[in-house]
mmCIF file of C-alpha atoms and ligand atoms in Angstrom:
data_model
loop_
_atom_site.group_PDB
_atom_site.id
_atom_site.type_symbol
_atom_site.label_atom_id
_atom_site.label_comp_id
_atom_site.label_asym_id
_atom_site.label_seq_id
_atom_site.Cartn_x
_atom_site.Cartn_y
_atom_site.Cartn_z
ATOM 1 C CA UNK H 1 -4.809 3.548 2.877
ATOM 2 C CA UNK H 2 -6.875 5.288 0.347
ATOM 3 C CA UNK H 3 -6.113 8.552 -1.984
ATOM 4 C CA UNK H 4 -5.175 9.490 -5.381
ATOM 5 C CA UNK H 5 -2.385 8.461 -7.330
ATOM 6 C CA UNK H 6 0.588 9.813 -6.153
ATOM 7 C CA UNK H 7 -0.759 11.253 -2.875
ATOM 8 C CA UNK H 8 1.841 9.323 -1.339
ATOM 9 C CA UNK H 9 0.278 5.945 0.117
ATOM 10 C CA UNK H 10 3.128 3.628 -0.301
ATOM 11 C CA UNK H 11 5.488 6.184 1.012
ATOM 12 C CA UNK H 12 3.263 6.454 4.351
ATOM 13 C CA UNK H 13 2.104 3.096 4.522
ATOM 14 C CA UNK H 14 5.771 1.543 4.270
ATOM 15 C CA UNK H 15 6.105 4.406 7.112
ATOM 16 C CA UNK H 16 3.866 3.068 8.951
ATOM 17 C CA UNK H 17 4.581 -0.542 8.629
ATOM 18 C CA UNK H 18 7.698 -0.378 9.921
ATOM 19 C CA UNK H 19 7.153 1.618 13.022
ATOM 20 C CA UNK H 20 4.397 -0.704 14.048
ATOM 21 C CA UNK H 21 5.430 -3.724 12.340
ATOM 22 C CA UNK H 22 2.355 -4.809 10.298
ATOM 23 C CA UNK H 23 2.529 -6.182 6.523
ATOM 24 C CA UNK H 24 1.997 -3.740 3.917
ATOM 25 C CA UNK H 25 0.271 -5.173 0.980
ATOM 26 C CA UNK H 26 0.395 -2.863 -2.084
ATOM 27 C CA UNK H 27 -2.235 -4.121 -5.033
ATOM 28 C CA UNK H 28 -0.112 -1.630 -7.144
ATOM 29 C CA UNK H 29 2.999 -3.495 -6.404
ATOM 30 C CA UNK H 30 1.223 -6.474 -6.497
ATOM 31 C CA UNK H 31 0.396 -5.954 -9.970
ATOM 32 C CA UNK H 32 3.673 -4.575 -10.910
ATOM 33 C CA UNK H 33 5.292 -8.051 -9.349
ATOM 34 C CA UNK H 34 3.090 -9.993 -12.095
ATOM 35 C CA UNK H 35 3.634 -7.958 -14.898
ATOM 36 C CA UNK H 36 7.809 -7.954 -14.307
ATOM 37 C CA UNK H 37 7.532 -11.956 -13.716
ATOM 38 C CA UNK H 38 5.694 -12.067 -17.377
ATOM 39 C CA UNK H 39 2.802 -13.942 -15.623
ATOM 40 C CA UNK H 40 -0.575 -14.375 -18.067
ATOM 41 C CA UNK H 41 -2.186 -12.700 -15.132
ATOM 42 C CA UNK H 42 0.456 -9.817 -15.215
ATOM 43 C CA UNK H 43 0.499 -9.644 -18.971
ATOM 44 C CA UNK H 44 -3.557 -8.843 -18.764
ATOM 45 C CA UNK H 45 -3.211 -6.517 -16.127
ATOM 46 C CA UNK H 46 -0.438 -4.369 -17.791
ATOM 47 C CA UNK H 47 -2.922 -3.304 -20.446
ATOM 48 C CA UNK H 48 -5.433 -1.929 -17.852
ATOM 49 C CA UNK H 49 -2.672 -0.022 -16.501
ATOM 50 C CA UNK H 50 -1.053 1.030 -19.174
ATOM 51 C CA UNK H 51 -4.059 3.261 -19.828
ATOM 52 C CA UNK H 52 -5.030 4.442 -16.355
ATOM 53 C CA UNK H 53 -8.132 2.172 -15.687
ATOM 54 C CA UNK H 54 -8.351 -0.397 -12.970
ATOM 55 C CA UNK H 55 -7.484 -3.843 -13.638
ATOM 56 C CA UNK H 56 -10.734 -5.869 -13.459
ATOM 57 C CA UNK H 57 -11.411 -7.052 -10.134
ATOM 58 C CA UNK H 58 -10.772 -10.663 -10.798
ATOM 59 C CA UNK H 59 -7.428 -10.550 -11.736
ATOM 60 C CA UNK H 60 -6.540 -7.915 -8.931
ATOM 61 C CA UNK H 61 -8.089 -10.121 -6.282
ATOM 62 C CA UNK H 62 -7.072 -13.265 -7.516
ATOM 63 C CA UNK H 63 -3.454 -12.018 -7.180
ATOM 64 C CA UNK H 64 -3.556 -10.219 -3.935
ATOM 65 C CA UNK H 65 -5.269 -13.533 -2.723
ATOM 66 C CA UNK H 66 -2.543 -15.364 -4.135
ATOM 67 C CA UNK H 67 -0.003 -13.194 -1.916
ATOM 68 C CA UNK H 68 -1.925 -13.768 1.005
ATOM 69 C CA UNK H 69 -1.708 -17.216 0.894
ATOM 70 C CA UNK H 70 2.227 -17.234 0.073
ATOM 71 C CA UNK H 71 2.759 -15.549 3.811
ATOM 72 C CA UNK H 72 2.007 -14.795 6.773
ATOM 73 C CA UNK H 73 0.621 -12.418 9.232
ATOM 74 C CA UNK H 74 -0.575 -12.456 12.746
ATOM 75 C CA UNK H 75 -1.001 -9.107 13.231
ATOM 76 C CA UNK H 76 -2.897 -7.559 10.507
ATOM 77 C CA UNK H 77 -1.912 -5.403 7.633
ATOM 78 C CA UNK H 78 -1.823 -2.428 5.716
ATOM 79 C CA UNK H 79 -4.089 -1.751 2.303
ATOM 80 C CA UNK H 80 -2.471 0.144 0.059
ATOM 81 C CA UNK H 81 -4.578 1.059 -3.492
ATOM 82 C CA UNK H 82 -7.376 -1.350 -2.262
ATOM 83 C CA UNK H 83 -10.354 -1.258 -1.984
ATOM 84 C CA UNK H 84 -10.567 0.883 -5.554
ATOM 85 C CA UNK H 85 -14.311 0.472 -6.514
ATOM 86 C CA UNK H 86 -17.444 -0.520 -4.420
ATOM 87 C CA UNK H 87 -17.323 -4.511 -5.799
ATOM 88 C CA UNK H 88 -14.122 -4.734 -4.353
ATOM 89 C CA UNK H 89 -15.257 -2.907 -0.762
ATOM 90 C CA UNK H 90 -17.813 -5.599 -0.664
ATOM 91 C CA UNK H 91 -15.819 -8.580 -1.524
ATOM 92 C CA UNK H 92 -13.638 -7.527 1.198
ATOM 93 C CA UNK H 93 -16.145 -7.099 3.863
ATOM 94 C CA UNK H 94 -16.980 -10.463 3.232
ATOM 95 C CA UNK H 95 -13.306 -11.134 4.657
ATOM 96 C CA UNK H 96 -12.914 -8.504 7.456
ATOM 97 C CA UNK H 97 -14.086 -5.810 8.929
ATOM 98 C CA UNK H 98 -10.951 -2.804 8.133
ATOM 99 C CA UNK H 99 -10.311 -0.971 11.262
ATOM 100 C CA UNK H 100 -9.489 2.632 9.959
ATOM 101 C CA UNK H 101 -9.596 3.880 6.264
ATOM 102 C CA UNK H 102 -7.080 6.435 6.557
ATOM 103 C CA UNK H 103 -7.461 8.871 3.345
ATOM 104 C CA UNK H 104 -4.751 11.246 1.923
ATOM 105 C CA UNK H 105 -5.514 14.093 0.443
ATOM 106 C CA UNK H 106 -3.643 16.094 -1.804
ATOM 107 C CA UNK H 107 -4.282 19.053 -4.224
ATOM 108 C CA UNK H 108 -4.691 17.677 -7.600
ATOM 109 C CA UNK H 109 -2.524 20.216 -9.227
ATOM 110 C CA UNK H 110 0.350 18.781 -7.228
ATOM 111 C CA UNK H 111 -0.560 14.939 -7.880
ATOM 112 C CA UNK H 112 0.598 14.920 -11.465
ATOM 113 C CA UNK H 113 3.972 16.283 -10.283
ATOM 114 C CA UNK H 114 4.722 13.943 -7.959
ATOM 115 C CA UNK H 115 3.902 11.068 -10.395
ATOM 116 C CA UNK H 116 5.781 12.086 -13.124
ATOM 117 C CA UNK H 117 9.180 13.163 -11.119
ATOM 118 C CA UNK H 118 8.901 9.371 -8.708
ATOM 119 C CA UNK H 119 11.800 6.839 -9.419
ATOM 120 C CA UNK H 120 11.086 3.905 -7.872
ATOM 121 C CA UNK H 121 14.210 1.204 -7.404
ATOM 122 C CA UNK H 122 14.073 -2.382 -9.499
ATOM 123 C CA UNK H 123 15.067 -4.152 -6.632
ATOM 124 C CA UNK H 124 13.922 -3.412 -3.009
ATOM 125 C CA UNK H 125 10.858 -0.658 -4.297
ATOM 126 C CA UNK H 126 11.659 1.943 -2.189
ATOM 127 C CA UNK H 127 11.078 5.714 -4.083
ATOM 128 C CA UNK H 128 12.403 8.128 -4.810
ATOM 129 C CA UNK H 129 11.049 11.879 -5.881
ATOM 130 C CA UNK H 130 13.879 13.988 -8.547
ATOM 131 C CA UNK H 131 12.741 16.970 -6.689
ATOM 132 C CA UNK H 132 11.032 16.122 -2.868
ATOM 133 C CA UNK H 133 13.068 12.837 -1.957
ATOM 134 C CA UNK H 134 16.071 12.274 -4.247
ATOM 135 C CA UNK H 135 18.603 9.719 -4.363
ATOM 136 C CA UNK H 136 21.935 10.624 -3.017
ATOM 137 C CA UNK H 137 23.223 9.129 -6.454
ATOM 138 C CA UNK H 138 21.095 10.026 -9.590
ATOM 139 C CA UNK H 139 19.637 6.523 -10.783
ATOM 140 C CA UNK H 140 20.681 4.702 -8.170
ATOM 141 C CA UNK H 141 19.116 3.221 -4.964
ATOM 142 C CA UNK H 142 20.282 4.256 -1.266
ATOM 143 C CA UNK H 143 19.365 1.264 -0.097
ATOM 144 C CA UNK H 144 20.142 -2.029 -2.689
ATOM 145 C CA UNK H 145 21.907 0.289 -4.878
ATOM 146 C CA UNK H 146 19.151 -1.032 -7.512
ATOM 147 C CA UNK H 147 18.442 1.070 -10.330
ATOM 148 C CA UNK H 148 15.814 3.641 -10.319
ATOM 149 C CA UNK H 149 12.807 3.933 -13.362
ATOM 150 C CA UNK H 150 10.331 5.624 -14.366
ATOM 151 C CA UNK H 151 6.854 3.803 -14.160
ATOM 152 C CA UNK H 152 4.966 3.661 -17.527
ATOM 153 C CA UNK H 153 1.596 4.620 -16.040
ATOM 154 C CA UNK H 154 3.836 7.992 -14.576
ATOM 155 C CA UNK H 155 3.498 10.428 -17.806
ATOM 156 C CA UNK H 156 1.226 12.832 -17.451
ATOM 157 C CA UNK H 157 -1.638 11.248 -19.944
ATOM 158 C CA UNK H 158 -2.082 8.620 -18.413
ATOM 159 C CA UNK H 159 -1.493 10.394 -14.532
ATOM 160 C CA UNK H 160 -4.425 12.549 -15.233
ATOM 161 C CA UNK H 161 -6.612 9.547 -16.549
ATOM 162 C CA UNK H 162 -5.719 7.999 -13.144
ATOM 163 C CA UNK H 163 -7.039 10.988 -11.725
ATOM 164 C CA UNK H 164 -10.048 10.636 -13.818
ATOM 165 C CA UNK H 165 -10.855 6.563 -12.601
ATOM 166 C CA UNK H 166 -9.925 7.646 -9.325
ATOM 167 C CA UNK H 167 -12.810 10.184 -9.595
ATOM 168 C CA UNK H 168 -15.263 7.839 -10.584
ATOM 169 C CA UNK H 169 -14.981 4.824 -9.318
ATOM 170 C CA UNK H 170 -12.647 4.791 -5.839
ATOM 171 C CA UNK H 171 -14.700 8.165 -4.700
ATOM 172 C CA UNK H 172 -17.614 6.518 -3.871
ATOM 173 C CA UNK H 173 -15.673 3.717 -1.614
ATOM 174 C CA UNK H 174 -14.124 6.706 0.412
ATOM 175 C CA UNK H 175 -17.542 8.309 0.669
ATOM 176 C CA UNK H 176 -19.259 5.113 1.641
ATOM 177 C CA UNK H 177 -16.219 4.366 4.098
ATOM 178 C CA UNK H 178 -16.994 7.974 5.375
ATOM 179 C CA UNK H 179 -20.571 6.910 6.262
ATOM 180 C CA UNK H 180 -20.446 4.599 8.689
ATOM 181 C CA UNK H 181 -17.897 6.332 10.155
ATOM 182 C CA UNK H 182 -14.849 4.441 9.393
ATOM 183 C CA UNK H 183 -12.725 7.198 7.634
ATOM 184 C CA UNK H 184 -10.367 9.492 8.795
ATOM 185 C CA UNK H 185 -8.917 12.518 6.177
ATOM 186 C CA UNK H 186 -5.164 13.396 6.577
ATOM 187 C CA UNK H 187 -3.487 16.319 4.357
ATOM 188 C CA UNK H 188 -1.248 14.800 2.272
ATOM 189 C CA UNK H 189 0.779 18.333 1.928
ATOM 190 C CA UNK H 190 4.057 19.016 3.549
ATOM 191 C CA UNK H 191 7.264 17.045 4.148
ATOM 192 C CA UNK H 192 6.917 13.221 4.114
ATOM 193 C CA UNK H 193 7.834 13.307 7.731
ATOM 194 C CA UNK H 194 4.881 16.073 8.113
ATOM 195 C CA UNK H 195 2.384 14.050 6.439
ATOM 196 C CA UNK H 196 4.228 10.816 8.723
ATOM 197 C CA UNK H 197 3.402 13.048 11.725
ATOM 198 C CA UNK H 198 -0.600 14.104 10.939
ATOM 199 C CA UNK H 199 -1.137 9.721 9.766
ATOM 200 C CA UNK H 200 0.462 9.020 13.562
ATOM 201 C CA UNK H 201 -2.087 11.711 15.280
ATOM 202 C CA UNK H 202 -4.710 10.139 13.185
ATOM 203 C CA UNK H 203 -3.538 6.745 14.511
ATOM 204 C CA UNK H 204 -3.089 7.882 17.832
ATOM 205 C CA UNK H 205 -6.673 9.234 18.118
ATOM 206 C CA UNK H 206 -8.046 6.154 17.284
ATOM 207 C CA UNK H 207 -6.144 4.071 19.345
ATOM 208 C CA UNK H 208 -4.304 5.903 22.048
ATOM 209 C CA UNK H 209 -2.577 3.062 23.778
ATOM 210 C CA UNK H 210 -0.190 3.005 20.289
ATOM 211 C CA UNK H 211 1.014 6.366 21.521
ATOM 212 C CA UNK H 212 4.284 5.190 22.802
ATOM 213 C CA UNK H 213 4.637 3.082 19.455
ATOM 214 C CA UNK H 214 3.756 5.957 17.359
ATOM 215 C CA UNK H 215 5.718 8.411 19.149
ATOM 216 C CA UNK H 216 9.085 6.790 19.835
ATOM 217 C CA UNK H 217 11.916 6.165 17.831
ATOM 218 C CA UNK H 218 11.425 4.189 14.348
ATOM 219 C CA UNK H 219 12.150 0.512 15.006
ATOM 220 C CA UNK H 220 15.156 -0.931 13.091
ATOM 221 C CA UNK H 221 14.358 -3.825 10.748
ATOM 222 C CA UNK H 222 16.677 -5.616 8.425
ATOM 223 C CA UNK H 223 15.281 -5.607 4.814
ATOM 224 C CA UNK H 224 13.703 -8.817 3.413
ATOM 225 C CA UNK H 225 12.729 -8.583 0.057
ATOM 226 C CA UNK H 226 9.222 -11.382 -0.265
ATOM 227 C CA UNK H 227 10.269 -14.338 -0.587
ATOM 228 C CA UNK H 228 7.990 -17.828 0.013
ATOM 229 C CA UNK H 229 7.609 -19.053 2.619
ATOM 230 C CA UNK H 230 9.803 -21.982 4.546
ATOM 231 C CA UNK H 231 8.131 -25.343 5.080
ATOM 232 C CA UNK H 232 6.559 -25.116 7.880
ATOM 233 C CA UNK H 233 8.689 -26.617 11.047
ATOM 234 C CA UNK H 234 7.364 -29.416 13.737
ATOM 235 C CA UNK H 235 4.743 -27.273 16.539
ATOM 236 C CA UNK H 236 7.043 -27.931 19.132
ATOM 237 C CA UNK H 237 9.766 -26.000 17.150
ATOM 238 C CA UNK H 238 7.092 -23.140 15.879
ATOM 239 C CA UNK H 239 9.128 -20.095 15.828
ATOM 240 C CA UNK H 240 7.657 -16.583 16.987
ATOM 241 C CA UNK H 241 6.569 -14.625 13.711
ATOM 242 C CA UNK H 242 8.849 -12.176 12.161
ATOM 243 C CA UNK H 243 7.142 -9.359 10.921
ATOM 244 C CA UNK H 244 7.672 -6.199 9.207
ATOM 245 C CA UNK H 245 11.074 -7.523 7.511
ATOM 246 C CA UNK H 246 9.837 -5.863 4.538
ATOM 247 C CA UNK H 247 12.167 -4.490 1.603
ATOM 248 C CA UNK H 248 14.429 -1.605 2.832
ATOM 249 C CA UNK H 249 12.449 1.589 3.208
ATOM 250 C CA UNK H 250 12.474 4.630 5.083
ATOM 251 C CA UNK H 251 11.653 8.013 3.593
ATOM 252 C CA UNK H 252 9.617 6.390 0.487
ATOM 253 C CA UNK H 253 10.235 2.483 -0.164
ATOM 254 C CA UNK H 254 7.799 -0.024 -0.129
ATOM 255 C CA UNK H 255 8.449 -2.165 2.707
ATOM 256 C CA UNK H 256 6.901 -5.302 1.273
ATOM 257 C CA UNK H 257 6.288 -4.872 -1.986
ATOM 258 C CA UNK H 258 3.025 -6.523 -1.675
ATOM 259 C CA UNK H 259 4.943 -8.662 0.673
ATOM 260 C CA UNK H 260 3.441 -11.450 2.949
ATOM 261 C CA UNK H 261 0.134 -10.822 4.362
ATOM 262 C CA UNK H 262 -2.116 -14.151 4.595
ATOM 263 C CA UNK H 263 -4.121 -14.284 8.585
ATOM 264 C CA UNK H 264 -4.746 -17.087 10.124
ATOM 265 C CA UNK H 265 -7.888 -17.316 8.763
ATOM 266 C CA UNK H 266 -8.370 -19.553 5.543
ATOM 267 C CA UNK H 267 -9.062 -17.940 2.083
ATOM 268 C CA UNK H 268 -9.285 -14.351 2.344
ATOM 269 C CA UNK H 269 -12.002 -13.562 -0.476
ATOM 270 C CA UNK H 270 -15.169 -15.070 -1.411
ATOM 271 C CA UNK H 271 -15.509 -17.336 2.075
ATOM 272 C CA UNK H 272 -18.246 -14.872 3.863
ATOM 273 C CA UNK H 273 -18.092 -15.758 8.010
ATOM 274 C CA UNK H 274 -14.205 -15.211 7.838
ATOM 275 C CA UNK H 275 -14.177 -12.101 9.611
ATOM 276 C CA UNK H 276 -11.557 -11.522 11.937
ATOM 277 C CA UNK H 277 -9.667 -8.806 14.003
ATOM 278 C CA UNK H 278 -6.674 -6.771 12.490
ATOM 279 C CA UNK H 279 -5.900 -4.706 14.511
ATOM 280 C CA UNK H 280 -2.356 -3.323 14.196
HETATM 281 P P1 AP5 I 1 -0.950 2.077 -7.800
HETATM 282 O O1 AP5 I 1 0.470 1.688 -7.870
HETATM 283 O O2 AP5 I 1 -1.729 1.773 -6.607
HETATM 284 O O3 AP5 I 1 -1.017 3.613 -8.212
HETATM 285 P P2 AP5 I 1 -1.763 4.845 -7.524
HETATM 286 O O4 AP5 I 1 -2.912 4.590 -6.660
HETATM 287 O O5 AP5 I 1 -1.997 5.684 -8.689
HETATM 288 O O6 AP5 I 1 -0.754 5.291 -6.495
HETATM 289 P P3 AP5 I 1 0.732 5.549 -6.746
HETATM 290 O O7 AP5 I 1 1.527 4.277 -6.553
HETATM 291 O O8 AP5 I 1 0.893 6.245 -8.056
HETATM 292 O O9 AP5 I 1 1.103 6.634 -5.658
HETATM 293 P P4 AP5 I 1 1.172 6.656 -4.090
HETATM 294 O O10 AP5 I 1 -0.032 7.299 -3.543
HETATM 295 O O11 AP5 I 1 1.560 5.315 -3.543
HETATM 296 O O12 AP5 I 1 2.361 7.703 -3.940
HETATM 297 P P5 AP5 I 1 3.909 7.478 -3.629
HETATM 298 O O13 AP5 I 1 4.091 7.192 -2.183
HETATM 299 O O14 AP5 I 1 4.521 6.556 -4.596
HETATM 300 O O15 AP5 I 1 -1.748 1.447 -9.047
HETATM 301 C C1 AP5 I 1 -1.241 1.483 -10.358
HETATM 302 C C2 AP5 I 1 -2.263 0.867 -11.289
HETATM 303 O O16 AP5 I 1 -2.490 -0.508 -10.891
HETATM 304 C C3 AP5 I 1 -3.647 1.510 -11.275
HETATM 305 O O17 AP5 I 1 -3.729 2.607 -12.156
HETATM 306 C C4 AP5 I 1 -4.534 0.346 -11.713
HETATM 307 O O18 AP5 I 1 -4.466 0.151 -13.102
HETATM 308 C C5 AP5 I 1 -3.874 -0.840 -11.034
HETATM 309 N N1 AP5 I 1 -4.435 -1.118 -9.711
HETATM 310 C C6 AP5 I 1 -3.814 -0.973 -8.508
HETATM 311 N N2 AP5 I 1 -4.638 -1.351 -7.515
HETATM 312 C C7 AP5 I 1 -5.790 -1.737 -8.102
HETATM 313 C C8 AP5 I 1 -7.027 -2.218 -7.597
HETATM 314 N N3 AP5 I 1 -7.249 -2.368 -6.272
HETATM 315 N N4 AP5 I 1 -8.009 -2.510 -8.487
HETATM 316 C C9 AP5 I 1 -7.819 -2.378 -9.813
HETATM 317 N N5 AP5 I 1 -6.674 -1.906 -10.359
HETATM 318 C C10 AP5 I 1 -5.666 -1.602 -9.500
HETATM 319 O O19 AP5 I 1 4.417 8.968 -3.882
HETATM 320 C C11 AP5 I 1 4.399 9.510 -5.190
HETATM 321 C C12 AP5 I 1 5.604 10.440 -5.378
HETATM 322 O O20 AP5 I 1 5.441 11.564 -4.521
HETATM 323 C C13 AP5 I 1 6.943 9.811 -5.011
HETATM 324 O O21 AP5 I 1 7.921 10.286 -5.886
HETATM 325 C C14 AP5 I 1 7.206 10.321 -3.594
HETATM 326 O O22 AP5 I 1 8.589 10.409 -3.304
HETATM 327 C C15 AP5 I 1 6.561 11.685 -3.646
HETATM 328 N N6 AP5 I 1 6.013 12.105 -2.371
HETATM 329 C C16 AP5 I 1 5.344 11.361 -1.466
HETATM 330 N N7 AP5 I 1 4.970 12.102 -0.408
HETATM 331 C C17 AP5 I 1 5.409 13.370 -0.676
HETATM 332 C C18 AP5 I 1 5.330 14.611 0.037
HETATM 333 N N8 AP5 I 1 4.720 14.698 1.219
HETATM 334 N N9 AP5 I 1 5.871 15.709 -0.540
HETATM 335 C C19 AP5 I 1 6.493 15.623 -1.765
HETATM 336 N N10 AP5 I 1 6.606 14.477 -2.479
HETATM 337 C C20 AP5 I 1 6.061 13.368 -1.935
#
């Protein structure tokens, strides 16, 4: 799931990951996670940030391989805010091949907007918009009751700086993921449930034996926030996989957070020959 900041990705992609009940694995959140848990990794990456550029690839990768390993998925997952630049489009190919690079667009005038009137809650992630999607209680969370803040990367400096890196350097991944045919546009104007709607046709096209899936009512999941995983019990006892228990969502949250995405493949970067199907 590829756009500019504040097009709304992790408001469609937690969308979508519930209703088809696939991992959604935000590098934004991801990042976030590291910087709130004071990590030396997160401390490094807040300075990037801070300032609107991309974190350097290392650190970004080595963390969102990190959450990979930590869980689990058997069915695939979602990218949110990743690939960003053409290094990291090629480091990933050496993992899998993506299925569908879904793109949102949005007018750029708008973008700034949305960034700087988001909440997003402390606890579970899910957000909010002052204006487009508010809380039913000012500040507070209408599903953990968590507080809601104001990101520090969500002034308007720094937004349109954002816009500016976007420009440069994530551009040319959406073009290149446009020419071999890989890419699909979707407006990102509208209601969230519009913009829910034209993803789902997009989705549908592609694969139309999800049309049921896509079409029908929204699956109800119990919210998870990540959490490690349990040691692993006896084969005999192997449990089906759970997915999709993300963090409560619906309307804007983040359903994982960067939650638990590792395949059953081994590491997911820098192993070339580990491709494997993803498909949600
Ligand atoms: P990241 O968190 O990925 O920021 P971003 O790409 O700028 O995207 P946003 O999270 O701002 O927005 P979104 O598109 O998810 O929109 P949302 O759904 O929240 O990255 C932050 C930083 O981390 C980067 O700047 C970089 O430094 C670093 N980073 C991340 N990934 C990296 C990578 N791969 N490599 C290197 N560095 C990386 O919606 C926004 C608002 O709009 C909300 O308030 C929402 O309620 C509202 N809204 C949504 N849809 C609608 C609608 N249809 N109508 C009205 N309002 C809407």
């Amino acid at each position: 799931m590829l756009g500019p900041p504040s097009a709304g990705k992790g408001t469609q992609a937690s969308l979508l990951s519930q209703r088809f009940d696939i991992l959604h694995l935000a590098t934004g959140d991801i990042l976030r996670e590291a910087v709130a848990a004071g990590s030396s990794l997160g401390k490094k990456a807040k300075k990037f940030m801070d300032t609107g550029a991309l974190v350097p690839d290392a650190i970004v990768i080595g963390l969102l391989e990190g959450k990979m390993k930590s869980t689990q998925s058997q069915t695939g997952f979602i990218l949110d805010g990743f690939p960003r630049n053409v290094d990291q489009a090629k480091q990933l190919e050496e993992f899998t091949d993506l299925d569908l690079v879904l793109c949102i667009e949005v007018d750029p005038n708008r973008l700034v907007e949305r960034a700087t009137g988001r909440r997003s809650c402390k606890n579970c992630g899910a957000i909010y918009h002052v204006r487009y999607n508010p809380p039913k209680q000012l500040g507070i969370c209408d599903k953990c009751g968590g507080p809601l803040f104001l990101r520090d990367d969500d002034n308007e400096e720094i937004v349109r700086k954002r816009l500016r890196t976007y420009e440069d350097q994530t551009k040319p991944v959406i073009q290149y993921y446009e020419s071999i045919g890989k890419l699909k546009y979707v407006e990102g104007e509208g209601s969230i449930e519009d913009v829910q709607k034209k993803l789902l046709d997009a989705i549908v096209e592609q694969w139309p034996q999800l049309k049921d899936a896509a079409y029908g009512p929204m699956p109800v999941k119990k919210p998870v926030v990540s959490t490690p995983p349990k040691p692993s019990p006896q084969p005999s006892q192997q449990p089906r996989p759970q997915h999709g228990q993300g963090a409560p969502h619906g309307g804007g949250g983040r359903s994982h957070r960067g939650g638990r995405g590792r395949g059953r493949r081994g590491r997911y970067f820098g192993k070339p020959g580990s491709k494997g199907p993803n498909k949600p």
